[in-house]
Amino acid sequence: MMSAWRAALLGAALIGASGCSTLAEPIDTIERERISIAKVALPAPGTARMPGREDGWQLVWSDEFDGTRIDSAKWDFDVDCWGGGNDERQCYTDRPENARVADGRLIITARKEDYSGPAWPPHMRNGDRDPKARATKPFTSARMVTRGKAAWTYGRIEVRAKLPQGQGTWPAIWMLPEDQDYGTWAASGEIDILEAVNLGVACSDCPGGREDTILGTLHFGGQWPDNALASTETHAASVLDGFHTFGIVWAPGRIDWTYDGQVYASQTSDAWWSSGSDAPDAPFDRRFHLLLNLAVGGKLSEERGLKGVDETGYPKQMEVDWVRVWQCPDAGSSANACNKVR
């Protein structure tokens, strides 16, 4: 979800693959440690590993959104008009107009409205930047975070959500390091559980003729601009219809991505690295917190599909039914104790 997408994708090629396995090798081996992007096919229902049916998982954190308001003991908000480093078009706010709980669901709403707020997020309000600088954007939305409230090393993380559609929409479920142990982004890593852009728009390369691609990505390597990424894209026709469960199973040296409980892609530690450590599993061996957001525009969405942002049809909503985190009782090996692959 960060600015790495365009910096790291320069010169990248989409790699064809099939089945549910580790990502395909990049065509250009010179780029092997910097860029890996693959397309995989969803496995047929019931043919792939389903971690939720395995023994040993214990629920350690959840939000069922059963109350009347967002639980401030679990969530905080990022409030700024920075654009996420991707030239996104929204200001993020903490207003109920942009994020609220209703009917047992979290509703994140992107609205078309001019709005002014801090030009920079708190960690960038230093150096040559005016810490009081303001910016104005043509949309508002929300980015919710568990930073400072809940973070985990390893486990099974799932979010059941209904995603918005339209050119320029960019919902995301992702994780950032709680501490910058290995350096600033992306040396300390980023885990993108789910990203989707431009869902539902006309797509000649999509099996059903409408955009239905979901992405799971790791960002790692050096500090920007020496960052790297490894990403998977897959067509999921059903994502256009109702709620679905997006998740990862994160074990030492391995991360699996799941869709409706079934593993569709995997990465192992030979595919990632950090300039801040020689540890074999770094940077994905530290605590990460969770983020939920709905962006409008930005380079990833605007350079795909029909290009740009379709400003009609707002407000747009990302609805979240629940968020759940499981871990294994053996803290020393975490997900390995439950992971039948290891």
PDB file of N, CA, C and O in Angstrom, residues 176-244:
ATOM      1  N   LEU A 176       1.967  -3.255   9.068  1.00  0.00           N
ATOM      2  CA  LEU A 176       3.250  -2.557   9.132  1.00  0.00           C
ATOM      3  C   LEU A 176       3.958  -2.909  10.432  1.00  0.00           C
ATOM      4  O   LEU A 176       3.305  -3.257  11.429  1.00  0.00           O
ATOM      5  N   PRO A 177       5.280  -2.787  10.458  1.00  0.00           N
ATOM      6  CA  PRO A 177       6.014  -3.136  11.678  1.00  0.00           C
ATOM      7  C   PRO A 177       5.681  -2.202  12.829  1.00  0.00           C
ATOM      8  O   PRO A 177       5.595  -0.979  12.650  1.00  0.00           O
ATOM      9  N   GLU A 178       5.493  -2.762  14.000  1.00  0.00           N
ATOM     10  CA  GLU A 178       5.230  -1.949  15.189  1.00  0.00           C
ATOM     11  C   GLU A 178       6.459  -1.132  15.561  1.00  0.00           C
ATOM     12  O   GLU A 178       6.345  -0.007  16.056  1.00  0.00           O
ATOM     13  N   ASP A 179       7.630  -1.686  15.312  1.00  0.00           N
ATOM     14  CA  ASP A 179       8.898  -1.006  15.591  1.00  0.00           C
ATOM     15  C   ASP A 179       9.764  -1.065  14.340  1.00  0.00           C
ATOM     16  O   ASP A 179       9.702  -2.031  13.574  1.00  0.00           O
ATOM     17  N   GLN A 180      10.544  -0.041  14.129  1.00  0.00           N
ATOM     18  CA  GLN A 180      11.428   0.003  12.960  1.00  0.00           C
ATOM     19  C   GLN A 180      12.772  -0.641  13.303  1.00  0.00           C
ATOM     20  O   GLN A 180      13.828  -0.012  13.193  1.00  0.00           O
ATOM     21  N   ASP A 181      12.750  -1.896  13.686  1.00  0.00           N
ATOM     22  CA  ASP A 181      13.966  -2.554  14.159  1.00  0.00           C
ATOM     23  C   ASP A 181      15.047  -2.640  13.089  1.00  0.00           C
ATOM     24  O   ASP A 181      16.243  -2.634  13.407  1.00  0.00           O
ATOM     25  N   TYR A 182      14.656  -2.742  11.831  1.00  0.00           N
ATOM     26  CA  TYR A 182      15.626  -2.933  10.751  1.00  0.00           C
ATOM     27  C   TYR A 182      15.794  -1.688   9.880  1.00  0.00           C
ATOM     28  O   TYR A 182      16.466  -1.732   8.862  1.00  0.00           O
ATOM     29  N   GLY A 183      15.169  -0.589  10.280  1.00  0.00           N
ATOM     30  CA  GLY A 183      15.281   0.633   9.500  1.00  0.00           C
ATOM     31  C   GLY A 183      13.930   1.064   8.966  1.00  0.00           C
ATOM     32  O   GLY A 183      12.920   0.362   9.099  1.00  0.00           O
ATOM     33  N   THR A 184      13.903   2.232   8.338  1.00  0.00           N
ATOM     34  CA  THR A 184      12.663   2.770   7.804  1.00  0.00           C
ATOM     35  C   THR A 184      12.227   1.990   6.571  1.00  0.00           C
ATOM     36  O   THR A 184      12.981   1.178   6.022  1.00  0.00           O
ATOM     37  N   TRP A 185      11.012   2.287   6.127  1.00  0.00           N
ATOM     38  CA  TRP A 185      10.387   1.533   5.036  1.00  0.00           C
ATOM     39  C   TRP A 185      11.303   1.465   3.826  1.00  0.00           C
ATOM     40  O   TRP A 185      11.870   2.477   3.425  1.00  0.00           O
ATOM     41  N   ALA A 186      11.471   0.271   3.248  1.00  0.00           N
ATOM     42  CA  ALA A 186      10.797  -0.989   3.527  1.00  0.00           C
ATOM     43  C   ALA A 186      11.716  -2.008   4.209  1.00  0.00           C
ATOM     44  O   ALA A 186      11.450  -3.196   4.193  1.00  0.00           O
ATOM     45  N   ALA A 187      12.820  -1.524   4.829  1.00  0.00           N
ATOM     46  CA  ALA A 187      13.769  -2.449   5.440  1.00  0.00           C
ATOM     47  C   ALA A 187      13.148  -3.252   6.577  1.00  0.00           C
ATOM     48  O   ALA A 187      13.573  -4.381   6.852  1.00  0.00           O
ATOM     49  N   SER A 188      12.144  -2.677   7.253  1.00  0.00           N
ATOM     50  CA  SER A 188      11.476  -3.390   8.338  1.00  0.00           C
ATOM     51  C   SER A 188      10.220  -4.115   7.878  1.00  0.00           C
ATOM     52  O   SER A 188       9.530  -4.733   8.679  1.00  0.00           O
ATOM     53  N   GLY A 189       9.903  -4.026   6.580  1.00  0.00           N
ATOM     54  CA  GLY A 189       8.864  -4.846   5.990  1.00  0.00           C
ATOM     55  C   GLY A 189       7.486  -4.222   5.929  1.00  0.00           C
ATOM     56  O   GLY A 189       7.181  -3.230   6.595  1.00  0.00           O
ATOM     57  N   GLU A 190       6.650  -4.823   5.096  1.00  0.00           N
ATOM     58  CA  GLU A 190       5.229  -4.531   4.987  1.00  0.00           C
ATOM     59  C   GLU A 190       4.556  -5.786   4.460  1.00  0.00           C
ATOM     60  O   GLU A 190       5.063  -6.428   3.531  1.00  0.00           O
ATOM     61  N   ILE A 191       3.415  -6.150   5.042  1.00  0.00           N
ATOM     62  CA  ILE A 191       2.653  -7.319   4.617  1.00  0.00           C
ATOM     63  C   ILE A 191       1.297  -6.844   4.119  1.00  0.00           C
ATOM     64  O   ILE A 191       0.507  -6.312   4.899  1.00  0.00           O
ATOM     65  N   ASP A 192       1.027  -7.002   2.840  1.00  0.00           N
ATOM     66  CA  ASP A 192      -0.270  -6.647   2.273  1.00  0.00           C
ATOM     67  C   ASP A 192      -1.120  -7.907   2.172  1.00  0.00           C
ATOM     68  O   ASP A 192      -0.885  -8.763   1.319  1.00  0.00           O
ATOM     69  N   ILE A 193      -2.091  -8.015   3.057  1.00  0.00           N
ATOM     70  CA  ILE A 193      -2.973  -9.182   3.077  1.00  0.00           C
ATOM     71  C   ILE A 193      -3.911  -9.156   1.879  1.00  0.00           C
ATOM     72  O   ILE A 193      -4.138 -10.177   1.228  1.00  0.00           O
ATOM     73  N   LEU A 194      -4.428  -7.986   1.578  1.00  0.00           N
ATOM     74  CA  LEU A 194      -5.364  -7.835   0.462  1.00  0.00           C
ATOM     75  C   LEU A 194      -5.302  -6.422  -0.085  1.00  0.00           C
ATOM     76  O   LEU A 194      -5.350  -5.452   0.680  1.00  0.00           O
ATOM     77  N   GLU A 195      -5.131  -6.314  -1.377  1.00  0.00           N
ATOM     78  CA  GLU A 195      -5.357  -5.069  -2.088  1.00  0.00           C
ATOM     79  C   GLU A 195      -6.182  -5.407  -3.321  1.00  0.00           C
ATOM     80  O   GLU A 195      -6.053  -6.474  -3.908  1.00  0.00           O
ATOM     81  N   ALA A 196      -7.030  -4.471  -3.717  1.00  0.00           N
ATOM     82  CA  ALA A 196      -7.811  -4.624  -4.946  1.00  0.00           C
ATOM     83  C   ALA A 196      -8.054  -3.239  -5.504  1.00  0.00           C
ATOM     84  O   ALA A 196      -8.407  -2.324  -4.761  1.00  0.00           O
ATOM     85  N   VAL A 197      -7.863  -3.071  -6.790  1.00  0.00           N
ATOM     86  CA  VAL A 197      -8.093  -1.764  -7.405  1.00  0.00           C
ATOM     87  C   VAL A 197      -9.062  -1.913  -8.572  1.00  0.00           C
ATOM     88  O   VAL A 197      -9.036  -2.895  -9.311  1.00  0.00           O
ATOM     89  N   ASN A 198      -9.957  -0.928  -8.675  1.00  0.00           N
ATOM     90  CA  ASN A 198     -10.845  -0.812  -9.837  1.00  0.00           C
ATOM     91  C   ASN A 198     -11.776  -2.004 -10.006  1.00  0.00           C
ATOM     92  O   ASN A 198     -12.148  -2.354 -11.134  1.00  0.00           O
ATOM     93  N   LEU A 199     -12.173  -2.636  -8.927  1.00  0.00           N
ATOM     94  CA  LEU A 199     -13.044  -3.797  -9.045  1.00  0.00           C
ATOM     95  C   LEU A 199     -14.309  -3.450  -9.829  1.00  0.00           C
ATOM     96  O   LEU A 199     -14.895  -2.382  -9.661  1.00  0.00           O
ATOM     97  N   GLY A 200     -14.701  -4.377 -10.686  1.00  0.00           N
ATOM     98  CA  GLY A 200     -15.953  -4.254 -11.412  1.00  0.00           C
ATOM     99  C   GLY A 200     -15.891  -3.508 -12.727  1.00  0.00           C
ATOM    100  O   GLY A 200     -16.849  -3.557 -13.501  1.00  0.00           O
ATOM    101  N   VAL A 201     -14.772  -2.829 -13.030  1.00  0.00           N
ATOM    102  CA  VAL A 201     -14.715  -2.074 -14.285  1.00  0.00           C
ATOM    103  C   VAL A 201     -14.411  -3.029 -15.435  1.00  0.00           C
ATOM    104  O   VAL A 201     -13.943  -4.149 -15.242  1.00  0.00           O
ATOM    105  N   ALA A 202     -14.684  -2.580 -16.634  1.00  0.00           N
ATOM    106  CA  ALA A 202     -14.449  -3.415 -17.813  1.00  0.00           C
ATOM    107  C   ALA A 202     -12.994  -3.849 -17.872  1.00  0.00           C
ATOM    108  O   ALA A 202     -12.075  -3.044 -17.668  1.00  0.00           O
ATOM    109  N   CYS A 203     -12.777  -5.138 -18.157  1.00  0.00           N
ATOM    110  CA  CYS A 203     -11.421  -5.702 -18.152  1.00  0.00           C
ATOM    111  C   CYS A 203     -11.343  -6.803 -19.198  1.00  0.00           C
ATOM    112  O   CYS A 203     -11.906  -7.887 -19.009  1.00  0.00           O
ATOM    113  N   SER A 204     -10.655  -6.534 -20.296  1.00  0.00           N
ATOM    114  CA  SER A 204     -10.579  -7.520 -21.380  1.00  0.00           C
ATOM    115  C   SER A 204      -9.753  -8.736 -21.006  1.00  0.00           C
ATOM    116  O   SER A 204      -9.924  -9.808 -21.594  1.00  0.00           O
ATOM    117  N   ASP A 205      -8.847  -8.597 -20.016  1.00  0.00           N
ATOM    118  CA  ASP A 205      -7.992  -9.711 -19.610  1.00  0.00           C
ATOM    119  C   ASP A 205      -8.592 -10.536 -18.479  1.00  0.00           C
ATOM    120  O   ASP A 205      -7.983 -11.522 -18.051  1.00  0.00           O
ATOM    121  N   CYS A 206      -9.743 -10.128 -17.963  1.00  0.00           N
ATOM    122  CA  CYS A 206     -10.369 -10.847 -16.855  1.00  0.00           C
ATOM    123  C   CYS A 206     -11.350 -11.877 -17.398  1.00  0.00           C
ATOM    124  O   CYS A 206     -12.084 -11.594 -18.359  1.00  0.00           O
ATOM    125  N   PRO A 207     -11.413 -13.055 -16.803  1.00  0.00           N
ATOM    126  CA  PRO A 207     -12.265 -14.119 -17.341  1.00  0.00           C
ATOM    127  C   PRO A 207     -13.720 -13.714 -17.516  1.00  0.00           C
ATOM    128  O   PRO A 207     -14.367 -14.104 -18.490  1.00  0.00           O
ATOM    129  N   GLY A 208     -14.259 -12.924 -16.596  1.00  0.00           N
ATOM    130  CA  GLY A 208     -15.650 -12.516 -16.689  1.00  0.00           C
ATOM    131  C   GLY A 208     -15.876 -11.178 -17.345  1.00  0.00           C
ATOM    132  O   GLY A 208     -17.012 -10.676 -17.384  1.00  0.00           O
ATOM    133  N   GLY A 209     -14.800 -10.564 -17.854  1.00  0.00           N
ATOM    134  CA  GLY A 209     -14.922  -9.280 -18.521  1.00  0.00           C
ATOM    135  C   GLY A 209     -14.965  -8.078 -17.592  1.00  0.00           C
ATOM    136  O   GLY A 209     -15.082  -6.944 -18.054  1.00  0.00           O
ATOM    137  N   ARG A 210     -14.889  -8.318 -16.269  1.00  0.00           N
ATOM    138  CA  ARG A 210     -14.878  -7.226 -15.282  1.00  0.00           C
ATOM    139  C   ARG A 210     -13.699  -7.430 -14.344  1.00  0.00           C
ATOM    140  O   ARG A 210     -13.333  -8.577 -14.038  1.00  0.00           O
ATOM    141  N   GLU A 211     -13.104  -6.354 -13.882  1.00  0.00           N
ATOM    142  CA  GLU A 211     -11.933  -6.452 -13.010  1.00  0.00           C
ATOM    143  C   GLU A 211     -12.279  -7.191 -11.726  1.00  0.00           C
ATOM    144  O   GLU A 211     -13.205  -6.821 -11.002  1.00  0.00           O
ATOM    145  N   ASP A 212     -11.512  -8.251 -11.440  1.00  0.00           N
ATOM    146  CA  ASP A 212     -11.761  -9.077 -10.255  1.00  0.00           C
ATOM    147  C   ASP A 212     -10.462  -9.536  -9.610  1.00  0.00           C
ATOM    148  O   ASP A 212     -10.418 -10.558  -8.929  1.00  0.00           O
ATOM    149  N   THR A 213      -9.386  -8.766  -9.816  1.00  0.00           N
ATOM    150  CA  THR A 213      -8.061  -9.163  -9.341  1.00  0.00           C
ATOM    151  C   THR A 213      -7.869  -8.792  -7.879  1.00  0.00           C
ATOM    152  O   THR A 213      -8.194  -7.676  -7.460  1.00  0.00           O
ATOM    153  N   ILE A 214      -7.329  -9.738  -7.101  1.00  0.00           N
ATOM    154  CA  ILE A 214      -6.899  -9.438  -5.737  1.00  0.00           C
ATOM    155  C   ILE A 214      -5.393  -9.652  -5.668  1.00  0.00           C
ATOM    156  O   ILE A 214      -4.836 -10.503  -6.366  1.00  0.00           O
ATOM    157  N   LEU A 215      -4.736  -8.864  -4.810  1.00  0.00           N
ATOM    158  CA  LEU A 215      -3.286  -8.903  -4.712  1.00  0.00           C
ATOM    159  C   LEU A 215      -2.855  -9.187  -3.276  1.00  0.00           C
ATOM    160  O   LEU A 215      -3.464  -8.683  -2.329  1.00  0.00           O
ATOM    161  N   GLY A 216      -1.799  -9.980  -3.127  1.00  0.00           N
ATOM    162  CA  GLY A 216      -1.133 -10.188  -1.852  1.00  0.00           C
ATOM    163  C   GLY A 216       0.348  -9.918  -2.046  1.00  0.00           C
ATOM    164  O   GLY A 216       0.971 -10.502  -2.946  1.00  0.00           O
ATOM    165  N   THR A 217       0.930  -9.057  -1.208  1.00  0.00           N
ATOM    166  CA  THR A 217       2.271  -8.546  -1.501  1.00  0.00           C
ATOM    167  C   THR A 217       3.112  -8.408  -0.235  1.00  0.00           C
ATOM    168  O   THR A 217       2.585  -8.093   0.839  1.00  0.00           O
ATOM    169  N   LEU A 218       4.411  -8.622  -0.388  1.00  0.00           N
ATOM    170  CA  LEU A 218       5.390  -8.303   0.646  1.00  0.00           C
ATOM    171  C   LEU A 218       6.294  -7.194   0.134  1.00  0.00           C
ATOM    172  O   LEU A 218       6.755  -7.240  -1.006  1.00  0.00           O
ATOM    173  N   HIS A 219       6.562  -6.202   0.989  1.00  0.00           N
ATOM    174  CA  HIS A 219       7.576  -5.182   0.715  1.00  0.00           C
ATOM    175  C   HIS A 219       8.700  -5.364   1.728  1.00  0.00           C
ATOM    176  O   HIS A 219       8.449  -5.573   2.923  1.00  0.00           O
ATOM    177  N   PHE A 220       9.943  -5.268   1.279  1.00  0.00           N
ATOM    178  CA  PHE A 220      11.102  -5.593   2.125  1.00  0.00           C
ATOM    179  C   PHE A 220      12.349  -5.015   1.474  1.00  0.00           C
ATOM    180  O   PHE A 220      12.273  -4.101   0.660  1.00  0.00           O
ATOM    181  N   GLY A 221      13.516  -5.528   1.828  1.00  0.00           N
ATOM    182  CA  GLY A 221      14.770  -5.120   1.196  1.00  0.00           C
ATOM    183  C   GLY A 221      15.432  -3.978   1.927  1.00  0.00           C
ATOM    184  O   GLY A 221      15.561  -3.990   3.150  1.00  0.00           O
ATOM    185  N   GLY A 222      15.836  -2.959   1.170  1.00  0.00           N
ATOM    186  CA  GLY A 222      16.504  -1.813   1.765  1.00  0.00           C
ATOM    187  C   GLY A 222      15.536  -0.689   2.056  1.00  0.00           C
ATOM    188  O   GLY A 222      14.343  -0.757   1.750  1.00  0.00           O
ATOM    189  N   GLN A 223      16.057   0.375   2.658  1.00  0.00           N
ATOM    190  CA  GLN A 223      15.264   1.572   2.873  1.00  0.00           C
ATOM    191  C   GLN A 223      15.038   2.263   1.528  1.00  0.00           C
ATOM    192  O   GLN A 223      15.911   2.275   0.668  1.00  0.00           O
ATOM    193  N   TRP A 224      13.813   2.812   1.351  1.00  0.00           N
ATOM    194  CA  TRP A 224      13.485   3.455   0.084  1.00  0.00           C
ATOM    195  C   TRP A 224      14.590   4.444  -0.315  1.00  0.00           C
ATOM    196  O   TRP A 224      15.104   5.154   0.544  1.00  0.00           O
ATOM    197  N   PRO A 225      15.037   4.424  -1.585  1.00  0.00           N
ATOM    198  CA  PRO A 225      14.469   3.756  -2.760  1.00  0.00           C
ATOM    199  C   PRO A 225      15.062   2.386  -3.068  1.00  0.00           C
ATOM    200  O   PRO A 225      14.911   1.890  -4.188  1.00  0.00           O
ATOM    201  N   ASP A 226      15.739   1.781  -2.133  1.00  0.00           N
ATOM    202  CA  ASP A 226      16.340   0.468  -2.368  1.00  0.00           C
ATOM    203  C   ASP A 226      15.418  -0.654  -1.898  1.00  0.00           C
ATOM    204  O   ASP A 226      15.872  -1.728  -1.512  1.00  0.00           O
ATOM    205  N   ASN A 227      14.120  -0.402  -1.924  1.00  0.00           N
ATOM    206  CA  ASN A 227      13.127  -1.375  -1.490  1.00  0.00           C
ATOM    207  C   ASN A 227      12.917  -2.455  -2.547  1.00  0.00           C
ATOM    208  O   ASN A 227      13.295  -2.305  -3.715  1.00  0.00           O
ATOM    209  N   ALA A 228      12.295  -3.544  -2.123  1.00  0.00           N
ATOM    210  CA  ALA A 228      11.985  -4.655  -3.017  1.00  0.00           C
ATOM    211  C   ALA A 228      10.571  -5.136  -2.718  1.00  0.00           C
ATOM    212  O   ALA A 228       9.981  -4.783  -1.697  1.00  0.00           O
ATOM    213  N   LEU A 229      10.031  -5.943  -3.626  1.00  0.00           N
ATOM    214  CA  LEU A 229       8.706  -6.495  -3.394  1.00  0.00           C
ATOM    215  C   LEU A 229       8.578  -7.865  -4.028  1.00  0.00           C
ATOM    216  O   LEU A 229       9.272  -8.215  -4.979  1.00  0.00           O
ATOM    217  N   ALA A 230       7.636  -8.649  -3.465  1.00  0.00           N
ATOM    218  CA  ALA A 230       7.220  -9.919  -4.048  1.00  0.00           C
ATOM    219  C   ALA A 230       5.703  -9.951  -3.956  1.00  0.00           C
ATOM    220  O   ALA A 230       5.137  -9.805  -2.875  1.00  0.00           O
ATOM    221  N   SER A 231       5.042 -10.112  -5.092  1.00  0.00           N
ATOM    222  CA  SER A 231       3.594  -9.963  -5.131  1.00  0.00           C
ATOM    223  C   SER A 231       2.937 -11.081  -5.924  1.00  0.00           C
ATOM    224  O   SER A 231       3.547 -11.666  -6.831  1.00  0.00           O
ATOM    225  N   THR A 232       1.694 -11.371  -5.572  1.00  0.00           N
ATOM    226  CA  THR A 232       0.862 -12.330  -6.285  1.00  0.00           C
ATOM    227  C   THR A 232      -0.445 -11.662  -6.679  1.00  0.00           C
ATOM    228  O   THR A 232      -1.030 -10.921  -5.888  1.00  0.00           O
ATOM    229  N   GLU A 233      -0.901 -11.922  -7.896  1.00  0.00           N
ATOM    230  CA  GLU A 233      -2.209 -11.472  -8.341  1.00  0.00           C
ATOM    231  C   GLU A 233      -3.022 -12.685  -8.776  1.00  0.00           C
ATOM    232  O   GLU A 233      -2.490 -13.605  -9.387  1.00  0.00           O
ATOM    233  N   THR A 234      -4.310 -12.662  -8.448  1.00  0.00           N
ATOM    234  CA  THR A 234      -5.170 -13.762  -8.877  1.00  0.00           C
ATOM    235  C   THR A 234      -6.564 -13.232  -9.177  1.00  0.00           C
ATOM    236  O   THR A 234      -7.032 -12.287  -8.548  1.00  0.00           O
ATOM    237  N   HIS A 235      -7.223 -13.832 -10.164  1.00  0.00           N
ATOM    238  CA  HIS A 235      -8.602 -13.492 -10.460  1.00  0.00           C
ATOM    239  C   HIS A 235      -9.514 -14.238  -9.484  1.00  0.00           C
ATOM    240  O   HIS A 235      -9.386 -15.451  -9.302  1.00  0.00           O
ATOM    241  N   ALA A 236     -10.422 -13.508  -8.869  1.00  0.00           N
ATOM    242  CA  ALA A 236     -11.385 -14.093  -7.932  1.00  0.00           C
ATOM    243  C   ALA A 236     -12.755 -13.528  -8.286  1.00  0.00           C
ATOM    244  O   ALA A 236     -13.170 -12.505  -7.747  1.00  0.00           O
ATOM    245  N   ALA A 237     -13.442 -14.178  -9.210  1.00  0.00           N
ATOM    246  CA  ALA A 237     -14.698 -13.643  -9.735  1.00  0.00           C
ATOM    247  C   ALA A 237     -15.713 -13.367  -8.630  1.00  0.00           C
ATOM    248  O   ALA A 237     -16.465 -12.384  -8.686  1.00  0.00           O
ATOM    249  N   SER A 238     -15.710 -14.201  -7.600  1.00  0.00           N
ATOM    250  CA  SER A 238     -16.712 -14.054  -6.542  1.00  0.00           C
ATOM    251  C   SER A 238     -16.495 -12.815  -5.689  1.00  0.00           C
ATOM    252  O   SER A 238     -17.394 -12.410  -4.947  1.00  0.00           O
ATOM    253  N   VAL A 239     -15.311 -12.199  -5.785  1.00  0.00           N
ATOM    254  CA  VAL A 239     -15.031 -11.017  -4.955  1.00  0.00           C
ATOM    255  C   VAL A 239     -15.974  -9.863  -5.290  1.00  0.00           C
ATOM    256  O   VAL A 239     -16.157  -8.950  -4.488  1.00  0.00           O
ATOM    257  N   LEU A 240     -16.589  -9.909  -6.468  1.00  0.00           N
ATOM    258  CA  LEU A 240     -17.501  -8.853  -6.877  1.00  0.00           C
ATOM    259  C   LEU A 240     -18.878  -8.983  -6.238  1.00  0.00           C
ATOM    260  O   LEU A 240     -19.735  -8.116  -6.420  1.00  0.00           O
ATOM    261  N   ASP A 241     -19.086 -10.064  -5.501  1.00  0.00           N
ATOM    262  CA  ASP A 241     -20.409 -10.352  -4.965  1.00  0.00           C
ATOM    263  C   ASP A 241     -20.340 -10.607  -3.461  1.00  0.00           C
ATOM    264  O   ASP A 241     -19.926 -11.669  -3.016  1.00  0.00           O
ATOM    265  N   GLY A 242     -20.688  -9.612  -2.655  1.00  0.00           N
ATOM    266  CA  GLY A 242     -20.856  -9.803  -1.225  1.00  0.00           C
ATOM    267  C   GLY A 242     -19.564  -9.887  -0.431  1.00  0.00           C
ATOM    268  O   GLY A 242     -18.496  -9.429  -0.853  1.00  0.00           O
ATOM    269  N   PHE A 243     -19.666 -10.503   0.761  1.00  0.00           N
ATOM    270  CA  PHE A 243     -18.560 -10.587   1.707  1.00  0.00           C
ATOM    271  C   PHE A 243     -17.674 -11.794   1.409  1.00  0.00           C
ATOM    272  O   PHE A 243     -18.163 -12.868   1.034  1.00  0.00           O
ATOM    273  N   HIS A 244     -16.369 -11.592   1.646  1.00  0.00           N
ATOM    274  CA  HIS A 244     -15.397 -12.679   1.510  1.00  0.00           C
ATOM    275  C   HIS A 244     -14.331 -12.509   2.582  1.00  0.00           C
ATOM    276  O   HIS A 244     -14.143 -11.413   3.130  1.00  0.00           O
TER     277      HIS A 244
END
